[in-house]
Amino acid sequence: MRILPDANALTWAAAEYMVALAANQERFTIALAGGATPRALYQLLAADPFATALDWSRVHLFWGDERCVPPDHPDSNYRMLSETLIGRVPLPTGNIHRILGELEPSKGAYDYEKSMADFFENRPQFDLVLLGMGDDGHTASLFPYTSALAETSRWAVATEVNNAIRWRITLTLPVLNTARRVLFLVSGSGKAARLRDVLQGPLDPQRMPAQLIQPLSGEILWMVDAAAAELLTPSD
Ligand code: 6PG
């Protein structure tokens, strides 16, 4: 775990980490998080010094999850990426593998699985999965007490959640836990109690799905700011 002083430092540290990982890789595949936290990160990656630090033709963007809305909808994770990163760096369009949120949800999930099957030629193994955590302990669109948590064969599923946007498409644990690296970004005091529960409380993965992210052989790194970390018991 890395605890950064504030949200800005967190964003910089994440950008440096990602660029270091991607450098010198022939192909760098990343599944991106939606929501508010990573927005500043994507904006920073589109700016100097990071935008010119990467050969973007080698970078392939996937999404960890998407809301089932059209790509121009205000709640679309794709739209958030297109406002912050896509279009500001020389990413070939063929490197953008968005989830088709405009489709009927189960169709969108199958379509995403097919695009991953075509790209990875086998089970998807992302070089990096970027995840956030909701204040309820969800991550990607793996929400508490949902059937998506129990999925062991599908790579992506549609999931109905008790949220403004009822339907989402999410990568499942078989894919998320096959990643070479997982980076959690958590910021703000609003996440502090749940972060303590997830990291230092008893295992209760149905209630806190973020606890289910246990890469089989990959590395997991939590980057959090001091506000999010304020309730953690310092490790010895
Ligand atoms: C989404 C994200 C979701 C997000 C958490 C935290 O589509 O909303 O993938 O899992 O990471 O909800 O969101 P914030 O960063 O906005 O707190």
PDB file of C-alpha atoms and ligand atoms in Angstrom:
ATOM      1  CA  MET A   1       0.000   0.000   0.000  1.00  0.00           C
ATOM      2  CA  ARG A   2       1.101   3.579  -0.686  1.00  0.00           C
ATOM      3  CA  ILE A   3      -0.450   6.430   1.270  1.00  0.00           C
ATOM      4  CA  LEU A   4      -0.111   9.754  -0.539  1.00  0.00           C
ATOM      5  CA  PRO A   5      -0.603  13.135   1.185  1.00  0.00           C
ATOM      6  CA  ASP A   6      -3.550  14.253  -0.930  1.00  0.00           C
ATOM      7  CA  ALA A   7      -5.560  13.624  -4.109  1.00  0.00           C
ATOM      8  CA  ASN A   8      -3.069  15.459  -6.329  1.00  0.00           C
ATOM      9  CA  ALA A   9      -0.142  13.436  -5.052  1.00  0.00           C
ATOM     10  CA  LEU A  10      -2.240  10.294  -5.490  1.00  0.00           C
ATOM     11  CA  THR A  11      -2.966  11.196  -9.104  1.00  0.00           C
ATOM     12  CA  TRP A  12       0.688  11.905  -9.863  1.00  0.00           C
ATOM     13  CA  ALA A  13       1.846   8.702  -8.217  1.00  0.00           C
ATOM     14  CA  ALA A  14      -0.690   6.668 -10.199  1.00  0.00           C
ATOM     15  CA  ALA A  15       0.346   8.305 -13.473  1.00  0.00           C
ATOM     16  CA  GLU A  16       4.018   7.649 -12.772  1.00  0.00           C
ATOM     17  CA  TYR A  17       3.250   4.048 -11.851  1.00  0.00           C
ATOM     18  CA  MET A  18       1.225   3.442 -15.009  1.00  0.00           C
ATOM     19  CA  VAL A  19       3.740   5.073 -17.347  1.00  0.00           C
ATOM     20  CA  ALA A  20       6.589   3.122 -15.780  1.00  0.00           C
ATOM     21  CA  LEU A  21       4.641  -0.104 -16.265  1.00  0.00           C
ATOM     22  CA  ALA A  22       3.747   0.678 -19.873  1.00  0.00           C
ATOM     23  CA  ALA A  23       7.200   1.873 -20.937  1.00  0.00           C
ATOM     24  CA  ASN A  24       9.111  -0.557 -23.166  1.00  0.00           C
ATOM     25  CA  GLN A  25       6.139  -2.931 -23.394  1.00  0.00           C
ATOM     26  CA  GLU A  26       5.375  -3.997 -26.952  1.00  0.00           C
ATOM     27  CA  ARG A  27       1.692  -4.048 -26.000  1.00  0.00           C
ATOM     28  CA  PHE A  28       0.156  -2.644 -22.821  1.00  0.00           C
ATOM     29  CA  THR A  29      -3.403  -3.640 -22.043  1.00  0.00           C
ATOM     30  CA  ILE A  30      -5.305  -1.819 -19.336  1.00  0.00           C
ATOM     31  CA  ALA A  31      -8.826  -2.126 -17.990  1.00  0.00           C
ATOM     32  CA  LEU A  32      -9.888   1.292 -16.743  1.00  0.00           C
ATOM     33  CA  ALA A  33     -12.107   2.337 -13.864  1.00  0.00           C
ATOM     34  CA  GLY A  34     -14.974   4.751 -14.149  1.00  0.00           C
ATOM     35  CA  GLY A  35     -16.366   7.079 -11.530  1.00  0.00           C
ATOM     36  CA  ALA A  36     -14.902  10.339 -10.282  1.00  0.00           C
ATOM     37  CA  THR A  37     -11.574   9.369  -8.701  1.00  0.00           C
ATOM     38  CA  PRO A  38      -9.641   8.446 -11.849  1.00  0.00           C
ATOM     39  CA  ARG A  39     -10.878  11.453 -13.859  1.00  0.00           C
ATOM     40  CA  ALA A  40      -7.941  13.608 -12.752  1.00  0.00           C
ATOM     41  CA  LEU A  41      -5.582  10.723 -13.524  1.00  0.00           C
ATOM     42  CA  TYR A  42      -6.827  10.435 -17.096  1.00  0.00           C
ATOM     43  CA  GLN A  43      -6.516  14.198 -17.545  1.00  0.00           C
ATOM     44  CA  LEU A  44      -2.958  14.063 -16.226  1.00  0.00           C
ATOM     45  CA  LEU A  45      -2.019  11.205 -18.554  1.00  0.00           C
ATOM     46  CA  ALA A  46      -3.191  13.384 -21.449  1.00  0.00           C
ATOM     47  CA  ALA A  47      -0.884  16.200 -20.379  1.00  0.00           C
ATOM     48  CA  ASP A  48       2.869  16.610 -20.311  1.00  0.00           C
ATOM     49  CA  PRO A  49       5.090  15.010 -19.183  1.00  0.00           C
ATOM     50  CA  PHE A  50       2.975  11.837 -19.346  1.00  0.00           C
ATOM     51  CA  ALA A  51       1.295  12.238 -22.745  1.00  0.00           C
ATOM     52  CA  THR A  52       4.663  12.223 -24.506  1.00  0.00           C
ATOM     53  CA  ALA A  53       6.193   9.588 -22.226  1.00  0.00           C
ATOM     54  CA  LEU A  54       4.221   6.772 -23.796  1.00  0.00           C
ATOM     55  CA  ASP A  55       4.045   5.234 -27.240  1.00  0.00           C
ATOM     56  CA  TRP A  56       0.254   5.234 -27.263  1.00  0.00           C
ATOM     57  CA  SER A  57       0.158   3.006 -30.338  1.00  0.00           C
ATOM     58  CA  ARG A  58       1.156   0.187 -27.973  1.00  0.00           C
ATOM     59  CA  VAL A  59      -1.533   0.968 -25.381  1.00  0.00           C
ATOM     60  CA  HIS A  60      -4.930  -0.764 -25.522  1.00  0.00           C
ATOM     61  CA  LEU A  61      -7.776   0.619 -23.461  1.00  0.00           C
ATOM     62  CA  PHE A  62     -10.485  -1.627 -22.091  1.00  0.00           C
ATOM     63  CA  TRP A  63     -12.986  -0.862 -19.356  1.00  0.00           C
ATOM     64  CA  GLY A  64     -13.458  -2.634 -16.045  1.00  0.00           C
ATOM     65  CA  ASP A  65     -17.114  -1.777 -16.236  1.00  0.00           C
ATOM     66  CA  GLU A  66     -19.622   0.406 -18.011  1.00  0.00           C
ATOM     67  CA  ARG A  67     -23.028   1.750 -17.302  1.00  0.00           C
ATOM     68  CA  CYS A  68     -25.700   0.551 -19.760  1.00  0.00           C
ATOM     69  CA  VAL A  69     -26.195   3.920 -21.390  1.00  0.00           C
ATOM     70  CA  PRO A  70     -25.176   5.334 -24.785  1.00  0.00           C
ATOM     71  CA  PRO A  71     -21.543   6.445 -25.138  1.00  0.00           C
ATOM     72  CA  ASP A  72     -22.521  10.126 -25.102  1.00  0.00           C
ATOM     73  CA  HIS A  73     -24.589   9.794 -21.915  1.00  0.00           C
ATOM     74  CA  PRO A  74     -23.290  11.899 -18.971  1.00  0.00           C
ATOM     75  CA  ASP A  75     -22.912   8.718 -16.876  1.00  0.00           C
ATOM     76  CA  SER A  76     -20.972   6.778 -19.513  1.00  0.00           C
ATOM     77  CA  ASN A  77     -17.496   5.714 -18.420  1.00  0.00           C
ATOM     78  CA  TYR A  78     -16.493   5.779 -22.075  1.00  0.00           C
ATOM     79  CA  ARG A  79     -17.676   9.385 -22.334  1.00  0.00           C
ATOM     80  CA  MET A  80     -15.618  10.271 -19.268  1.00  0.00           C
ATOM     81  CA  LEU A  81     -12.507   8.785 -20.932  1.00  0.00           C
ATOM     82  CA  SER A  82     -13.277  10.545 -24.212  1.00  0.00           C
ATOM     83  CA  GLU A  83     -13.532  13.868 -22.348  1.00  0.00           C
ATOM     84  CA  THR A  84     -10.279  13.372 -20.451  1.00  0.00           C
ATOM     85  CA  LEU A  85      -7.868  11.187 -22.434  1.00  0.00           C
ATOM     86  CA  ILE A  86      -9.119   9.785 -25.729  1.00  0.00           C
ATOM     87  CA  GLY A  87      -8.649  12.347 -28.464  1.00  0.00           C
ATOM     88  CA  ARG A  88      -5.870  14.097 -26.554  1.00  0.00           C
ATOM     89  CA  VAL A  89      -3.231  11.425 -27.084  1.00  0.00           C
ATOM     90  CA  PRO A  90      -2.351   9.603 -30.353  1.00  0.00           C
ATOM     91  CA  LEU A  91      -4.328   6.449 -29.509  1.00  0.00           C
ATOM     92  CA  PRO A  92      -5.332   4.552 -32.645  1.00  0.00           C
ATOM     93  CA  THR A  93      -9.096   3.955 -32.661  1.00  0.00           C
ATOM     94  CA  GLY A  94      -8.401   0.218 -32.980  1.00  0.00           C
ATOM     95  CA  ASN A  95      -6.812   0.413 -29.526  1.00  0.00           C
ATOM     96  CA  ILE A  96     -10.032   1.530 -27.875  1.00  0.00           C
ATOM     97  CA  HIS A  97     -12.149  -1.458 -26.854  1.00  0.00           C
ATOM     98  CA  ARG A  98     -15.200   0.104 -25.297  1.00  0.00           C
ATOM     99  CA  ILE A  99     -18.129  -1.764 -23.790  1.00  0.00           C
ATOM    100  CA  LEU A 100     -21.219  -1.095 -25.925  1.00  0.00           C
ATOM    101  CA  GLY A 101     -23.421   0.334 -23.199  1.00  0.00           C
ATOM    102  CA  GLU A 102     -26.086   1.211 -25.720  1.00  0.00           C
ATOM    103  CA  LEU A 103     -26.914  -2.446 -26.356  1.00  0.00           C
ATOM    104  CA  GLU A 104     -29.386  -4.502 -24.356  1.00  0.00           C
ATOM    105  CA  PRO A 105     -27.276  -5.359 -21.253  1.00  0.00           C
ATOM    106  CA  SER A 106     -26.801  -9.094 -21.762  1.00  0.00           C
ATOM    107  CA  LYS A 107     -26.013  -8.487 -25.445  1.00  0.00           C
ATOM    108  CA  GLY A 108     -23.489  -5.838 -24.460  1.00  0.00           C
ATOM    109  CA  ALA A 109     -21.800  -8.297 -22.091  1.00  0.00           C
ATOM    110  CA  TYR A 110     -21.547 -10.989 -24.773  1.00  0.00           C
ATOM    111  CA  ASP A 111     -20.247  -8.455 -27.257  1.00  0.00           C
ATOM    112  CA  TYR A 112     -17.547  -7.373 -24.801  1.00  0.00           C
ATOM    113  CA  GLU A 113     -16.566 -10.980 -24.154  1.00  0.00           C
ATOM    114  CA  LYS A 114     -16.245 -11.525 -27.893  1.00  0.00           C
ATOM    115  CA  SER A 115     -14.067  -8.439 -28.309  1.00  0.00           C
ATOM    116  CA  MET A 116     -11.786  -9.717 -25.528  1.00  0.00           C
ATOM    117  CA  ALA A 117     -11.710 -13.216 -27.041  1.00  0.00           C
ATOM    118  CA  ASP A 118     -10.764 -11.755 -30.421  1.00  0.00           C
ATOM    119  CA  PHE A 119      -8.047  -9.596 -28.894  1.00  0.00           C
ATOM    120  CA  PHE A 120      -6.487 -11.924 -26.324  1.00  0.00           C
ATOM    121  CA  GLU A 121      -7.015 -15.185 -28.259  1.00  0.00           C
ATOM    122  CA  ASN A 122      -7.598 -16.819 -24.891  1.00  0.00           C
ATOM    123  CA  ARG A 123      -8.633 -15.816 -21.412  1.00  0.00           C
ATOM    124  CA  PRO A 124      -7.970 -12.075 -21.081  1.00  0.00           C
ATOM    125  CA  GLN A 125      -4.938 -11.209 -19.004  1.00  0.00           C
ATOM    126  CA  PHE A 126      -4.620  -7.454 -18.551  1.00  0.00           C
ATOM    127  CA  ASP A 127      -1.233  -5.911 -17.866  1.00  0.00           C
ATOM    128  CA  LEU A 128      -3.010  -3.565 -15.505  1.00  0.00           C
ATOM    129  CA  VAL A 129      -6.493  -3.346 -14.056  1.00  0.00           C
ATOM    130  CA  LEU A 130      -7.264   0.040 -12.543  1.00  0.00           C
ATOM    131  CA  LEU A 131     -10.009  -0.117  -9.917  1.00  0.00           C
ATOM    132  CA  GLY A 132     -11.808   2.282  -7.650  1.00  0.00           C
ATOM    133  CA  MET A 133     -13.845   1.433  -4.589  1.00  0.00           C
ATOM    134  CA  GLY A 134     -17.268   2.699  -3.728  1.00  0.00           C
ATOM    135  CA  ASP A 135     -18.113   3.704  -0.157  1.00  0.00           C
ATOM    136  CA  ASP A 136     -20.124   0.481  -0.007  1.00  0.00           C
ATOM    137  CA  GLY A 137     -17.057  -1.595  -0.892  1.00  0.00           C
ATOM    138  CA  HIS A 138     -18.021  -2.329  -4.493  1.00  0.00           C
ATOM    139  CA  THR A 139     -15.416  -2.300  -7.217  1.00  0.00           C
ATOM    140  CA  ALA A 140     -15.888  -2.232 -10.966  1.00  0.00           C
ATOM    141  CA  SER A 141     -19.600  -3.051 -11.032  1.00  0.00           C
ATOM    142  CA  LEU A 142     -19.301  -5.894  -8.555  1.00  0.00           C
ATOM    143  CA  PHE A 143     -21.835  -4.665  -6.042  1.00  0.00           C
ATOM    144  CA  PRO A 144     -22.656  -6.210  -2.668  1.00  0.00           C
ATOM    145  CA  TYR A 145     -24.894  -9.290  -2.647  1.00  0.00           C
ATOM    146  CA  THR A 146     -25.164  -9.527  -6.428  1.00  0.00           C
ATOM    147  CA  SER A 147     -24.932 -12.703  -8.491  1.00  0.00           C
ATOM    148  CA  ALA A 148     -22.000 -11.260 -10.465  1.00  0.00           C
ATOM    149  CA  LEU A 149     -19.809 -11.968  -7.421  1.00  0.00           C
ATOM    150  CA  ALA A 150     -20.323 -15.696  -7.886  1.00  0.00           C
ATOM    151  CA  GLU A 151     -19.551 -15.763 -11.611  1.00  0.00           C
ATOM    152  CA  THR A 152     -16.669 -18.153 -12.230  1.00  0.00           C
ATOM    153  CA  SER A 153     -16.748 -18.719 -15.990  1.00  0.00           C
ATOM    154  CA  ARG A 154     -18.096 -15.671 -17.822  1.00  0.00           C
ATOM    155  CA  TRP A 155     -15.565 -12.894 -18.464  1.00  0.00           C
ATOM    156  CA  ALA A 156     -18.147 -10.102 -18.424  1.00  0.00           C
ATOM    157  CA  VAL A 157     -21.743 -10.024 -17.241  1.00  0.00           C
ATOM    158  CA  ALA A 158     -24.660  -7.629 -17.094  1.00  0.00           C
ATOM    159  CA  THR A 159     -25.653  -6.859 -13.535  1.00  0.00           C
ATOM    160  CA  GLU A 160     -28.672  -5.042 -12.151  1.00  0.00           C
ATOM    161  CA  VAL A 161     -27.819  -2.732  -9.267  1.00  0.00           C
ATOM    162  CA  ASN A 162     -29.766  -0.555  -6.915  1.00  0.00           C
ATOM    163  CA  ASN A 163     -28.382   2.623  -8.375  1.00  0.00           C
ATOM    164  CA  ALA A 164     -29.508   5.476 -10.557  1.00  0.00           C
ATOM    165  CA  ILE A 165     -28.234   3.562 -13.568  1.00  0.00           C
ATOM    166  CA  ARG A 166     -29.838   0.193 -12.942  1.00  0.00           C
ATOM    167  CA  TRP A 167     -27.908  -1.954 -15.416  1.00  0.00           C
ATOM    168  CA  ARG A 168     -24.156  -2.192 -15.778  1.00  0.00           C
ATOM    169  CA  ILE A 169     -21.684  -4.462 -17.510  1.00  0.00           C
ATOM    170  CA  THR A 170     -18.694  -5.567 -15.493  1.00  0.00           C
ATOM    171  CA  LEU A 171     -15.590  -7.667 -15.820  1.00  0.00           C
ATOM    172  CA  THR A 172     -15.888 -10.685 -13.559  1.00  0.00           C
ATOM    173  CA  LEU A 173     -13.484 -12.028 -10.956  1.00  0.00           C
ATOM    174  CA  PRO A 174     -11.995 -14.677 -13.281  1.00  0.00           C
ATOM    175  CA  VAL A 175     -10.689 -11.827 -15.437  1.00  0.00           C
ATOM    176  CA  LEU A 176      -9.932  -9.266 -12.742  1.00  0.00           C
ATOM    177  CA  ASN A 177      -7.926 -11.783 -10.701  1.00  0.00           C
ATOM    178  CA  THR A 178      -5.934 -12.905 -13.737  1.00  0.00           C
ATOM    179  CA  ALA A 179      -4.459  -9.435 -14.174  1.00  0.00           C
ATOM    180  CA  ARG A 180      -0.710  -9.066 -14.009  1.00  0.00           C
ATOM    181  CA  ARG A 181      -1.217  -6.032 -11.806  1.00  0.00           C
ATOM    182  CA  VAL A 182      -4.173  -4.437 -10.051  1.00  0.00           C
ATOM    183  CA  LEU A 183      -4.036  -0.837  -8.923  1.00  0.00           C
ATOM    184  CA  PHE A 184      -6.733   0.418  -6.558  1.00  0.00           C
ATOM    185  CA  LEU A 185      -7.106   4.181  -6.330  1.00  0.00           C
ATOM    186  CA  VAL A 186      -9.040   5.394  -3.290  1.00  0.00           C
ATOM    187  CA  SER A 187      -9.381   9.022  -2.291  1.00  0.00           C
ATOM    188  CA  GLY A 188     -11.254  11.024   0.319  1.00  0.00           C
ATOM    189  CA  SER A 189     -12.479  10.676   3.878  1.00  0.00           C
ATOM    190  CA  GLY A 190     -15.823   9.382   2.598  1.00  0.00           C
ATOM    191  CA  LYS A 191     -14.092   6.083   1.802  1.00  0.00           C
ATOM    192  CA  ALA A 192     -12.113   5.847   5.069  1.00  0.00           C
ATOM    193  CA  ALA A 193     -14.484   3.647   7.075  1.00  0.00           C
ATOM    194  CA  ARG A 194     -15.090   1.204   4.259  1.00  0.00           C
ATOM    195  CA  LEU A 195     -11.389   1.094   3.346  1.00  0.00           C
ATOM    196  CA  ARG A 196     -10.585   0.145   6.948  1.00  0.00           C
ATOM    197  CA  ASP A 197     -13.262  -2.566   6.834  1.00  0.00           C
ATOM    198  CA  VAL A 198     -12.072  -3.908   3.486  1.00  0.00           C
ATOM    199  CA  LEU A 199      -8.390  -3.986   4.372  1.00  0.00           C
ATOM    200  CA  GLN A 200      -8.374  -4.535   8.102  1.00  0.00           C
ATOM    201  CA  GLY A 201     -11.794  -5.859   9.008  1.00  0.00           C
ATOM    202  CA  PRO A 202     -13.086  -9.426   8.925  1.00  0.00           C
ATOM    203  CA  LEU A 203     -13.580 -11.011   5.532  1.00  0.00           C
ATOM    204  CA  ASP A 204     -17.093 -10.318   4.346  1.00  0.00           C
ATOM    205  CA  PRO A 205     -16.806 -10.328   0.557  1.00  0.00           C
ATOM    206  CA  GLN A 206     -20.537 -10.417  -0.163  1.00  0.00           C
ATOM    207  CA  ARG A 207     -20.856  -7.147   1.741  1.00  0.00           C
ATOM    208  CA  MET A 208     -17.520  -5.767   0.486  1.00  0.00           C
ATOM    209  CA  PRO A 209     -16.738  -7.144  -2.971  1.00  0.00           C
ATOM    210  CA  ALA A 210     -13.408  -5.285  -3.108  1.00  0.00           C
ATOM    211  CA  GLN A 211     -12.137  -8.049  -0.802  1.00  0.00           C
ATOM    212  CA  LEU A 212     -12.637 -10.506  -3.667  1.00  0.00           C
ATOM    213  CA  ILE A 213      -9.887  -8.873  -5.720  1.00  0.00           C
ATOM    214  CA  GLN A 214      -7.038 -11.280  -5.049  1.00  0.00           C
ATOM    215  CA  PRO A 215      -4.848 -11.596  -8.152  1.00  0.00           C
ATOM    216  CA  LEU A 216      -3.910 -15.246  -8.661  1.00  0.00           C
ATOM    217  CA  SER A 217      -0.310 -14.479  -9.498  1.00  0.00           C
ATOM    218  CA  GLY A 218      -0.336 -10.753 -10.147  1.00  0.00           C
ATOM    219  CA  GLU A 219       0.554  -7.869  -7.886  1.00  0.00           C
ATOM    220  CA  ILE A 220      -2.042  -5.729  -6.131  1.00  0.00           C
ATOM    221  CA  LEU A 221      -1.261  -2.206  -5.070  1.00  0.00           C
ATOM    222  CA  TRP A 222      -3.528   0.101  -3.114  1.00  0.00           C
ATOM    223  CA  MET A 223      -2.767   3.774  -3.638  1.00  0.00           C
ATOM    224  CA  VAL A 224      -4.802   5.848  -1.221  1.00  0.00           C
ATOM    225  CA  ASP A 225      -4.636   9.420  -0.001  1.00  0.00           C
ATOM    226  CA  ALA A 226      -4.264  10.349   3.657  1.00  0.00           C
ATOM    227  CA  ALA A 227      -7.941  11.229   3.968  1.00  0.00           C
ATOM    228  CA  ALA A 228      -9.011   7.773   2.826  1.00  0.00           C
ATOM    229  CA  ALA A 229      -6.377   6.182   5.069  1.00  0.00           C
ATOM    230  CA  GLU A 230      -7.271   8.167   8.193  1.00  0.00           C
ATOM    231  CA  LEU A 231      -8.988   5.236   9.963  1.00  0.00           C
ATOM    232  CA  LEU A 232      -6.440   2.580   9.090  1.00  0.00           C
ATOM    233  CA  THR A 233      -4.395   1.070  11.888  1.00  0.00           C
ATOM    234  CA  PRO A 234      -0.778   1.711  10.956  1.00  0.00           C
ATOM    235  CA  SER A 235       0.933  -1.563  10.057  1.00  0.00           C
ATOM    236  CA  ASP A 236       4.046  -2.379  12.048  1.00  0.00           C
TER     237      ASP A 236
HETATM  238  C1  6PG B   1     -17.970   3.039 -11.918  1.00  0.00           C
HETATM  239  C2  6PG B   1     -16.660   2.538 -11.385  1.00  0.00           C
HETATM  240  C3  6PG B   1     -16.853   2.216  -9.941  1.00  0.00           C
HETATM  241  C4  6PG B   1     -16.046   3.232  -9.185  1.00  0.00           C
HETATM  242  C5  6PG B   1     -16.459   3.307  -7.745  1.00  0.00           C
HETATM  243  C6  6PG B   1     -15.776   4.478  -7.056  1.00  0.00           C
HETATM  244  O1  6PG B   1     -18.329   2.694 -13.048  1.00  0.00           O
HETATM  245  O2  6PG B   1     -18.572   3.856 -11.196  1.00  0.00           O
HETATM  246  O3  6PG B   1     -16.044   1.618 -12.100  1.00  0.00           O
HETATM  247  O4  6PG B   1     -16.491   0.941  -9.555  1.00  0.00           O
HETATM  248  O5  6PG B   1     -14.667   2.898  -9.270  1.00  0.00           O
HETATM  249  O6  6PG B   1     -17.869   3.502  -7.728  1.00  0.00           O
HETATM  250  O7  6PG B   1     -16.219   5.640  -7.713  1.00  0.00           O
HETATM  251  P1  6PG B   1     -15.651   7.085  -7.324  1.00  0.00           P
HETATM  252  O8  6PG B   1     -14.242   7.102  -7.783  1.00  0.00           O
HETATM  253  O9  6PG B   1     -16.536   8.028  -8.098  1.00  0.00           O
HETATM  254  O10 6PG B   1     -15.790   7.222  -5.831  1.00  0.00           O
END
